[in-house]
mmCIF file of C-alpha atoms and ligand atoms in Angstrom:
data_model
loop_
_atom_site.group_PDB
_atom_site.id
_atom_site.type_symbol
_atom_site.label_atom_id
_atom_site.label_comp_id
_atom_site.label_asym_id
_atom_site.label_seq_id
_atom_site.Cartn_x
_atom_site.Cartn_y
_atom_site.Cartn_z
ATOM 1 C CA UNK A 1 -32.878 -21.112 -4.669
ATOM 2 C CA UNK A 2 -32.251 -18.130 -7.354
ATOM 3 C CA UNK A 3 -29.197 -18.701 -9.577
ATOM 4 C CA UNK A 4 -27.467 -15.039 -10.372
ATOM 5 C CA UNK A 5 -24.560 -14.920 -12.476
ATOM 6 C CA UNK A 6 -24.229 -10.971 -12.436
ATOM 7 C CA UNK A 7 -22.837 -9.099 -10.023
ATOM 8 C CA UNK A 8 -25.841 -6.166 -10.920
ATOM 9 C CA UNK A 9 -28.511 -9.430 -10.934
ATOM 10 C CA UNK A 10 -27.202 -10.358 -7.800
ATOM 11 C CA UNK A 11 -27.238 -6.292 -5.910
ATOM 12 C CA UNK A 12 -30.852 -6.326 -7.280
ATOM 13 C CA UNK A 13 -31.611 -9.962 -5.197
ATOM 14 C CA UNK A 14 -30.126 -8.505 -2.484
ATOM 15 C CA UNK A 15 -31.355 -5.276 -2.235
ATOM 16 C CA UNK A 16 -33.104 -4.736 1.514
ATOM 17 C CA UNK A 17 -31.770 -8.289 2.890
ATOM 18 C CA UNK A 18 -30.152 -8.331 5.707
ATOM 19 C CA UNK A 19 -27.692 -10.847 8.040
ATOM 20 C CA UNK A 20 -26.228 -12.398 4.654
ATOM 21 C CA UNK A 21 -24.314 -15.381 5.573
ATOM 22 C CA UNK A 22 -21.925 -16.407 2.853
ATOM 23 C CA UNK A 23 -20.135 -19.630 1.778
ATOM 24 C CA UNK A 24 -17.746 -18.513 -0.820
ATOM 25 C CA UNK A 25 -16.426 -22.094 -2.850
ATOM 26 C CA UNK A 26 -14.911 -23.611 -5.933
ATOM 27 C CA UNK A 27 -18.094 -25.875 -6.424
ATOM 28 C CA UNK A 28 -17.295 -29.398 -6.732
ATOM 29 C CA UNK A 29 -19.247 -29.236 -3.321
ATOM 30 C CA UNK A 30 -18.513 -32.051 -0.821
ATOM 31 C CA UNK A 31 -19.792 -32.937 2.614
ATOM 32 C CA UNK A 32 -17.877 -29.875 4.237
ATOM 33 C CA UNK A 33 -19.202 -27.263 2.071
ATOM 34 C CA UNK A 34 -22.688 -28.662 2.560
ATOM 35 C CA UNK A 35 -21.758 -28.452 6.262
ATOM 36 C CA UNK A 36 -20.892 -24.930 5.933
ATOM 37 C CA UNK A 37 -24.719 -23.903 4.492
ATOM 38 C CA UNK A 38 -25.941 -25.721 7.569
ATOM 39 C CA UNK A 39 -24.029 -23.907 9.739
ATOM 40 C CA UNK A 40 -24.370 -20.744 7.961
ATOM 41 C CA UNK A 41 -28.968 -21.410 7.743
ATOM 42 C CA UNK A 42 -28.411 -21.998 11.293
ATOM 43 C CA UNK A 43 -27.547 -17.987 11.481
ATOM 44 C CA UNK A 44 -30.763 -17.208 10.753
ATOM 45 C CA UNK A 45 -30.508 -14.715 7.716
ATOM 46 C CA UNK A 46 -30.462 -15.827 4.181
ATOM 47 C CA UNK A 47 -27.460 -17.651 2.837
ATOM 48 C CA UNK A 48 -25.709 -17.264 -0.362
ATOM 49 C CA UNK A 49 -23.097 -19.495 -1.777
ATOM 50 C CA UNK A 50 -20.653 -18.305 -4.796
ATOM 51 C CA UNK A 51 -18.953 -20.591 -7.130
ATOM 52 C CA UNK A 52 -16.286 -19.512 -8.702
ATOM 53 C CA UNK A 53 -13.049 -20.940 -10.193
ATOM 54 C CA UNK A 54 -10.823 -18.235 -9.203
ATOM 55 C CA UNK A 55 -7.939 -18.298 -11.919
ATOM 56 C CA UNK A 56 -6.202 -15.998 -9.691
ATOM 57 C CA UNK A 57 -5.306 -18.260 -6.997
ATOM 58 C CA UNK A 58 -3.605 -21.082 -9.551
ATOM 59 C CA UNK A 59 0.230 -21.387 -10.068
ATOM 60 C CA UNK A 60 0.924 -21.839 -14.018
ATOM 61 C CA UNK A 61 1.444 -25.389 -13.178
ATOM 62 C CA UNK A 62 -1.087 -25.750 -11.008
ATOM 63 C CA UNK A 63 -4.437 -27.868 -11.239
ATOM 64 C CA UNK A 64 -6.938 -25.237 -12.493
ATOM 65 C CA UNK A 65 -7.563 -26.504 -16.248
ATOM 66 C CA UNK A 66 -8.063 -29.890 -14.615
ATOM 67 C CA UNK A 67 -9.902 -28.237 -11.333
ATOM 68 C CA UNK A 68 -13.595 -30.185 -11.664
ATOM 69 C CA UNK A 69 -16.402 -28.237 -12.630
ATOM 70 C CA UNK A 70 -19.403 -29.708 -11.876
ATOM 71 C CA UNK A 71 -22.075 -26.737 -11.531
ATOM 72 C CA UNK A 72 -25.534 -28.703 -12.156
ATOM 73 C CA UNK A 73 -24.708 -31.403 -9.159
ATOM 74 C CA UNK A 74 -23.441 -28.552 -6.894
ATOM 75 C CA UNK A 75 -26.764 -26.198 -7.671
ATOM 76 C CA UNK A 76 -28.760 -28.917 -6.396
ATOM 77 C CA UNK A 77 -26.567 -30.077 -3.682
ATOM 78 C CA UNK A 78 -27.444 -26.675 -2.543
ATOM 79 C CA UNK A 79 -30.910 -26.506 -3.857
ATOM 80 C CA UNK A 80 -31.421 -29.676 -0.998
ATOM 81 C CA UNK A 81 -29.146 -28.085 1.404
ATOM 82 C CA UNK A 82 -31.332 -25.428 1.800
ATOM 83 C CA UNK A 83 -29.270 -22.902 0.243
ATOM 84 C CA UNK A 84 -31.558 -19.011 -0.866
ATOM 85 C CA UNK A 85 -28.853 -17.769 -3.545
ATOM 86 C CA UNK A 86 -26.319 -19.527 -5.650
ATOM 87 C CA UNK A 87 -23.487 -16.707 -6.975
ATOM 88 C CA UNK A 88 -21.972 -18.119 -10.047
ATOM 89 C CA UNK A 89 -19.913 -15.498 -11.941
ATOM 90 C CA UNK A 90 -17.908 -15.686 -15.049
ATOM 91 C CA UNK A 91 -14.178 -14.583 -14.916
ATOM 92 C CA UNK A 92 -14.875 -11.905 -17.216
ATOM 93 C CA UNK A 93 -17.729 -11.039 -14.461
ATOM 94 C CA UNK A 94 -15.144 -11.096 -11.469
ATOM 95 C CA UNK A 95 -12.284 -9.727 -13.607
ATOM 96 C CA UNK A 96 -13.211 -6.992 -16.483
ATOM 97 C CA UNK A 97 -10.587 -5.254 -16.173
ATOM 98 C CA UNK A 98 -7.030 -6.728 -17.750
ATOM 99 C CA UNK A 99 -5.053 -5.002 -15.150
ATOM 100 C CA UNK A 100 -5.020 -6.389 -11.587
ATOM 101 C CA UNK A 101 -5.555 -4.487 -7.790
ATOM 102 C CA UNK A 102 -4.025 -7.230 -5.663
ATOM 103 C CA UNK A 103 -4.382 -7.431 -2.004
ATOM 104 C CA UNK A 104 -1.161 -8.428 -0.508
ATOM 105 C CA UNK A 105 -1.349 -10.015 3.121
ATOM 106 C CA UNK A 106 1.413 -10.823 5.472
ATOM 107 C CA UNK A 107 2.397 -14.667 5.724
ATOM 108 C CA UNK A 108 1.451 -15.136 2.176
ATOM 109 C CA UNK A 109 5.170 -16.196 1.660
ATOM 110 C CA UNK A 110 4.712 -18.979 4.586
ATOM 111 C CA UNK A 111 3.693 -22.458 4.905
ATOM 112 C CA UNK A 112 1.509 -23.243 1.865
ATOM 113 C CA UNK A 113 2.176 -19.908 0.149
ATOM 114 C CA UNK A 114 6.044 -20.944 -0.020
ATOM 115 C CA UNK A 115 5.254 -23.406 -2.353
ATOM 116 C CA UNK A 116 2.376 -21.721 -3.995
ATOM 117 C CA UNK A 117 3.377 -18.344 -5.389
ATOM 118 C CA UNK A 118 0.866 -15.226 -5.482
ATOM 119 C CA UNK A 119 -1.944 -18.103 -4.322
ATOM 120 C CA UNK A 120 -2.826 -16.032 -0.804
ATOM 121 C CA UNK A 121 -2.797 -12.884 -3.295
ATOM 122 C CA UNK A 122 -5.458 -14.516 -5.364
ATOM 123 C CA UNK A 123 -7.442 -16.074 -2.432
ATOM 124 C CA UNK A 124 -7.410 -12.195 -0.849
ATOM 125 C CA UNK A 125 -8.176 -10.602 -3.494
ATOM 126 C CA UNK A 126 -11.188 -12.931 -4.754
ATOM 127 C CA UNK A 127 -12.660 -12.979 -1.476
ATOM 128 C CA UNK A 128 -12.559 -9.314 -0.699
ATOM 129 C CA UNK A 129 -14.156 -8.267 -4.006
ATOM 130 C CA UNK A 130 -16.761 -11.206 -3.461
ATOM 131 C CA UNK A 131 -17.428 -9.710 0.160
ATOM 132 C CA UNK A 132 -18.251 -6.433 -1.744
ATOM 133 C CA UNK A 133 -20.765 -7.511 -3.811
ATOM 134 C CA UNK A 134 -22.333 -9.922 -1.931
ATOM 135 C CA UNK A 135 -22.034 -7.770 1.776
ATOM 136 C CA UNK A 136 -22.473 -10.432 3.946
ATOM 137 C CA UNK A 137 -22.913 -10.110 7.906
ATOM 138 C CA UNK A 138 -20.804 -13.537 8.230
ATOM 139 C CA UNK A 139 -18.765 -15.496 6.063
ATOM 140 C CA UNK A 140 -18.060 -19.175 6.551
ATOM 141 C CA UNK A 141 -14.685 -21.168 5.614
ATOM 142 C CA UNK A 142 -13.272 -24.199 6.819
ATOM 143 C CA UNK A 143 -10.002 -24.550 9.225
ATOM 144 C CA UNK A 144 -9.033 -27.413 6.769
ATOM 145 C CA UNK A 145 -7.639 -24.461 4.977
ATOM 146 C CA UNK A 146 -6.190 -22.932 8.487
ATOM 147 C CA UNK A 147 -3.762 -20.067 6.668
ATOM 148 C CA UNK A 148 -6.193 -19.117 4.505
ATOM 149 C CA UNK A 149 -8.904 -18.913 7.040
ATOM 150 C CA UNK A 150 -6.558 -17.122 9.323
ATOM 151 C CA UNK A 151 -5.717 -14.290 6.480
ATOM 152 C CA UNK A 152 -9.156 -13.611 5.399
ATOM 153 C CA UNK A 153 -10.315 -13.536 8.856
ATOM 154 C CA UNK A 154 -6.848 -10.926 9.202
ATOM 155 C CA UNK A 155 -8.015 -9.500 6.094
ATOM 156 C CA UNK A 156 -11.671 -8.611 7.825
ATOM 157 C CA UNK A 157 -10.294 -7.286 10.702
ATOM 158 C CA UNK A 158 -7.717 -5.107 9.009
ATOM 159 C CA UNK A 159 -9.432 -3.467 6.542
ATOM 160 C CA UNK A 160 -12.683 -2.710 9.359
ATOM 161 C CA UNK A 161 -15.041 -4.576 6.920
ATOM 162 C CA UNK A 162 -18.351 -5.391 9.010
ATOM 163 C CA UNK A 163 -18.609 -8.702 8.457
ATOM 164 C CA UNK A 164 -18.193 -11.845 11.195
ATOM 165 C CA UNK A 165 -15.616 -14.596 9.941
ATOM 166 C CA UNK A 166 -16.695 -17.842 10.985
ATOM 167 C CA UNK A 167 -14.162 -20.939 10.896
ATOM 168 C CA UNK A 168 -15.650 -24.221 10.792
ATOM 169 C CA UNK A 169 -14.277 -27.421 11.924
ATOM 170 C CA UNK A 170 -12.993 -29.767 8.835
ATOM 171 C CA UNK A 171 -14.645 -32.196 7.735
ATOM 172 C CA UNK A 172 -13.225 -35.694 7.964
ATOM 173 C CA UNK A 173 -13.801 -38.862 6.400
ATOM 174 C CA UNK A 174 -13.823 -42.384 9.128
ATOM 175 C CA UNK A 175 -10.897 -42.971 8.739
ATOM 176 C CA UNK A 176 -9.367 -39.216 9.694
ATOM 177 C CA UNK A 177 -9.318 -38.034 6.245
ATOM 178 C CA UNK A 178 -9.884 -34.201 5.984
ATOM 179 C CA UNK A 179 -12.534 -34.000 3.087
ATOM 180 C CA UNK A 180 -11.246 -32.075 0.397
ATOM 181 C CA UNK A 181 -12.487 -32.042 -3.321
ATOM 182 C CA UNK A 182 -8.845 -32.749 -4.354
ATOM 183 C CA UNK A 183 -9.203 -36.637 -2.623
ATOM 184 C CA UNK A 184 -11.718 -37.231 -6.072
ATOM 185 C CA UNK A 185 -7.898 -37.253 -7.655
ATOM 186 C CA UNK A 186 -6.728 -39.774 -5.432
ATOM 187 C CA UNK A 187 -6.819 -43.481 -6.646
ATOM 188 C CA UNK A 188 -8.116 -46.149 -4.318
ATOM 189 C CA UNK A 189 -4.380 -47.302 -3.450
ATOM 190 C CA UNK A 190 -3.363 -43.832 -3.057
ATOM 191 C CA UNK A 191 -7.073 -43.044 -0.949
ATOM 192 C CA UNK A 192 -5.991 -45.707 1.815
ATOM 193 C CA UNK A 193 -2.658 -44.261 2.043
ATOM 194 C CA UNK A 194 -3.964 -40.443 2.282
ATOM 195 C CA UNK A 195 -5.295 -40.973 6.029
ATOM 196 C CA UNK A 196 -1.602 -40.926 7.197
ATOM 197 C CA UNK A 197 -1.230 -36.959 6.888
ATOM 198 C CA UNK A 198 -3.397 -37.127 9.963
ATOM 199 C CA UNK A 199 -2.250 -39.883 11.298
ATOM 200 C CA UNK A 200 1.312 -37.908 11.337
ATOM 201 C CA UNK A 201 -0.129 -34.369 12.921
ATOM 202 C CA UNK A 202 -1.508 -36.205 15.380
ATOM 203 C CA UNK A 203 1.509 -38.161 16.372
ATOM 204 C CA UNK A 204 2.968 -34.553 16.748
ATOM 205 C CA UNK A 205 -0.044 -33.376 18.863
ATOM 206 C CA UNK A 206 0.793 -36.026 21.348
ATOM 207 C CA UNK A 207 4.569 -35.745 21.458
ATOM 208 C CA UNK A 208 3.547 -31.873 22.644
ATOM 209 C CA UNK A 209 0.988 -33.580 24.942
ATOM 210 C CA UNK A 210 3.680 -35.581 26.426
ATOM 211 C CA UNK A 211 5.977 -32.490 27.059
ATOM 212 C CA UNK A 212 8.439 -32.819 23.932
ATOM 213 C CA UNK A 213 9.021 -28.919 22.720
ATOM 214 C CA UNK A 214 11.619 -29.434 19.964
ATOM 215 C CA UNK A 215 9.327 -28.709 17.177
ATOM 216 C CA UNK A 216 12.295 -28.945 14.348
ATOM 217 C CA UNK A 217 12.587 -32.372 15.769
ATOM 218 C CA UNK A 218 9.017 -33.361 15.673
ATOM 219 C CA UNK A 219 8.083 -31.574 12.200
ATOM 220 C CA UNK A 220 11.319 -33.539 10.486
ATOM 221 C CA UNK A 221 10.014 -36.449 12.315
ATOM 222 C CA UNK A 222 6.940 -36.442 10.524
ATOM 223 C CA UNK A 223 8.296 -35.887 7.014
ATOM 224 C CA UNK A 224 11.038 -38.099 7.013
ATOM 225 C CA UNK A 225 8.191 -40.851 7.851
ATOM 226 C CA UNK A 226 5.642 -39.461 4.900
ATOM 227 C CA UNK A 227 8.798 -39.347 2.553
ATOM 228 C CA UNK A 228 9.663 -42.863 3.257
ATOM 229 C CA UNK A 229 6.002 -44.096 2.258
ATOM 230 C CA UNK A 230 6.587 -42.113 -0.728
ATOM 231 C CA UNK A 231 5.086 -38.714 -0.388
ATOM 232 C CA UNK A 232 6.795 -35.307 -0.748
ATOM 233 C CA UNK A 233 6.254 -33.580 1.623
ATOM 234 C CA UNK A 234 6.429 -30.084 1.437
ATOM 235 C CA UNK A 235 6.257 -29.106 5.120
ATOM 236 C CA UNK A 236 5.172 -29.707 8.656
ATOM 237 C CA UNK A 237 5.079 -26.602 10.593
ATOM 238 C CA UNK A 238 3.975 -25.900 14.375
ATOM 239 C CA UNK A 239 2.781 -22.390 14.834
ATOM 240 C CA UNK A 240 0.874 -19.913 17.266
ATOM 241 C CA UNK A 241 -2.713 -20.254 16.815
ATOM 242 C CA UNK A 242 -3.290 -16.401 17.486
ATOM 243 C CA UNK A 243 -0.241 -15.523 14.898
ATOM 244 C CA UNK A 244 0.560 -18.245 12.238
ATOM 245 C CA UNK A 245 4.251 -17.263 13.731
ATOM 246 C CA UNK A 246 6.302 -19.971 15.579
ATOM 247 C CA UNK A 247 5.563 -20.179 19.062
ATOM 248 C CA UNK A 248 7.236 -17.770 21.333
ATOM 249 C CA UNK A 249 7.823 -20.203 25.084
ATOM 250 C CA UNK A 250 4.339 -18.632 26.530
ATOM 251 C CA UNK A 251 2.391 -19.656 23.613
ATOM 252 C CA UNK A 252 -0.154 -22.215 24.927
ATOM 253 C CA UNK A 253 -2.395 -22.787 21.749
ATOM 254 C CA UNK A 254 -0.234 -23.880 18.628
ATOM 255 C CA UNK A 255 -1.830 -25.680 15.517
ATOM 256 C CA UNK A 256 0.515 -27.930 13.482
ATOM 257 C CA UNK A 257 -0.049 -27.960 9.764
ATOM 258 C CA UNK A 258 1.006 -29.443 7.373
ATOM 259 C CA UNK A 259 0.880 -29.854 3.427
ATOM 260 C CA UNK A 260 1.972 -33.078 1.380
ATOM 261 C CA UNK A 261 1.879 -34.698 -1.865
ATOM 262 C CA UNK A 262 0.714 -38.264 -2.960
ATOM 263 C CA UNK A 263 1.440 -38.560 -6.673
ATOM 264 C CA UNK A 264 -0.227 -36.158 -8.312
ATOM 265 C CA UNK A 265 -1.864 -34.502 -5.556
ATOM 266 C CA UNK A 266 -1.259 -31.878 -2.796
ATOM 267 C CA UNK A 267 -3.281 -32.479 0.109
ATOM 268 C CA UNK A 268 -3.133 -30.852 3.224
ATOM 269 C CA UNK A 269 -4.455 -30.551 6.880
ATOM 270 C CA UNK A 270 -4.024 -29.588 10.429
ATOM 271 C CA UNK A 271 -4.360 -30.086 13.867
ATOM 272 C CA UNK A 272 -4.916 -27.580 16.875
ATOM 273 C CA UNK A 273 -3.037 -28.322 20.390
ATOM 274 C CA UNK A 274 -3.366 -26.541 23.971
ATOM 275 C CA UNK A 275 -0.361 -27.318 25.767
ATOM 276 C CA UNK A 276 -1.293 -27.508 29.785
ATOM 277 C CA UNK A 277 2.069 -26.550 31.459
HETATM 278 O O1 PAF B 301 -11.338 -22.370 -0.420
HETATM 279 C C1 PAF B 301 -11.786 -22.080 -1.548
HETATM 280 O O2 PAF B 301 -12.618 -22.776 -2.089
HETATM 281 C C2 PAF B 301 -11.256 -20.841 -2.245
HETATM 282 O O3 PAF B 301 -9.922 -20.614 -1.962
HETATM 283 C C3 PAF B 301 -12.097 -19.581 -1.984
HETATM 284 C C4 PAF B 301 -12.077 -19.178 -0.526
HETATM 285 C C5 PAF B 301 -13.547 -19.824 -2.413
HETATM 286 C C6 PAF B 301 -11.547 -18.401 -2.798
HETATM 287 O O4 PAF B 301 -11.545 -18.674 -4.159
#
């Protein structure tokens, strides 16, 4: 695997490959990210992977001082996984310039970005200037992160780039837990107690499956139960799958996410439902 730090080294590496597929992460790599390469060798091209920590994205009191950085485990996590090209920029690299261009994308005031101001700015804007240099033919993200998946896949479509966005399934732990690099904060107590976000979205899922439609209902259902184990929750939403809107009556396929915090820690996840009737 060749380790590029430039955005010039990496346009030389590049230069006459085709069918790119591209993992863009934070590092800290976990079992879903190393899912991701496999499903993005199984493409056929090469694959590159970035790391970067994208200061962008982090609320001032957000976790990104704290955010683990662990780039010699995660090269050869990758180096195993199979992985042709490891993107590791600096933020002077990604950002020379002390102004900022900001891409701007609907919803980025909803669900998660109502408690995370400018984040689905950052994530945007990251993504799309990584997409330029790198110019993959497919990019790979997980659905763990459904509104962001759903925005740069948006994004893709919007602005006509030529690249395929691929969401993957998340990644769960045995007992239901989504795997996320922000369970390493969790402490063991807190690590047993995490699977009930899940365990909550799914109890939703089935009161859909059994016909129940008032979604207010259901998604203060759910919190009032996480708040009384001692969580905050910050929401539980059920939307439209195609839209990230609330279901108009015809809407069939909804997802119901949902974003929490134990302690210290926000963690969040979702489900996706098809109703039948
Ligand atoms: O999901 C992440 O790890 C990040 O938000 C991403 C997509 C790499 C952008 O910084």
């Amino acid at each position: 695997m060749r380790v590029l730090h430039s955005s010039s080294e990496l346009r030389t590496a590049l230069q006459g490959v085709s069918d790119v597929a591209f993992v863009p992460t934070m590092g800290n790599l976990h079992d879903g990210h190393i899912s991701l390469v496999s499903q993005a060798k199984r493409l056929g091209g090469p694959v590159v992977t970035s790391i970067f920590i994208n200061p962008l994205q982090f609320g001032p009191s957000e976790d990104f001082e704290r955010y683990p950085r662990t780039l010699s485990a995660d090269t050869e996590r990758l180096e195993q996984a199979g992985c042709d090209f490891l993107f590791a920029p600096s933020v002077a690299e990604m950002y020379p310039y002390p102004q900022r261009f900001l891409v701007q994308p609907p919803l980025a005031d909803e669900l998660c970005g109502a408690f995370r101001p400018g984040h689905f700015a950052g994530v945007c804007t990251v993504v799309l200037k990584l997409f330029n240099m790198v110019a993959p033919r497919y990019a790979l993200f997980g659905k763990k992160d459904y509104q962001q998946w759903f925005l740069l896949d948006s994004m893709t479509r919007e602005l006509n780039l030529p690249i395929q966005v691929i969401g993957a399934e998340t990644e769960r732990a045995e007992d239901g837990l989504a795997i996320s690099s922000r369970n390493g904060y969790l402490t063991a107590t807190q690590r047993t107690e995490a699977t009930f976000l899940f365990q909550q979205l799914r109890e939703i899922r089935d009161a859909l499956n059994r016909g129940e439609r008032d979604f207010e209902k259901l998604e203060q259902g759910a919190s009032h139960s996480l708040n009384r184990r001692g969580w905050r929750v910050d929401y539980f939403s059920v939307r439209a799958q195609a839209t990230l809107l609330a279901p108009k009556p015809d809407d069939k396929k909804l997802v119901i996410l949902g974003a929490a915090w134990l302690g210290n820690t926000r963690l969040i996840d979702n489900v996706e439902v098809t109703l039948l009737d």
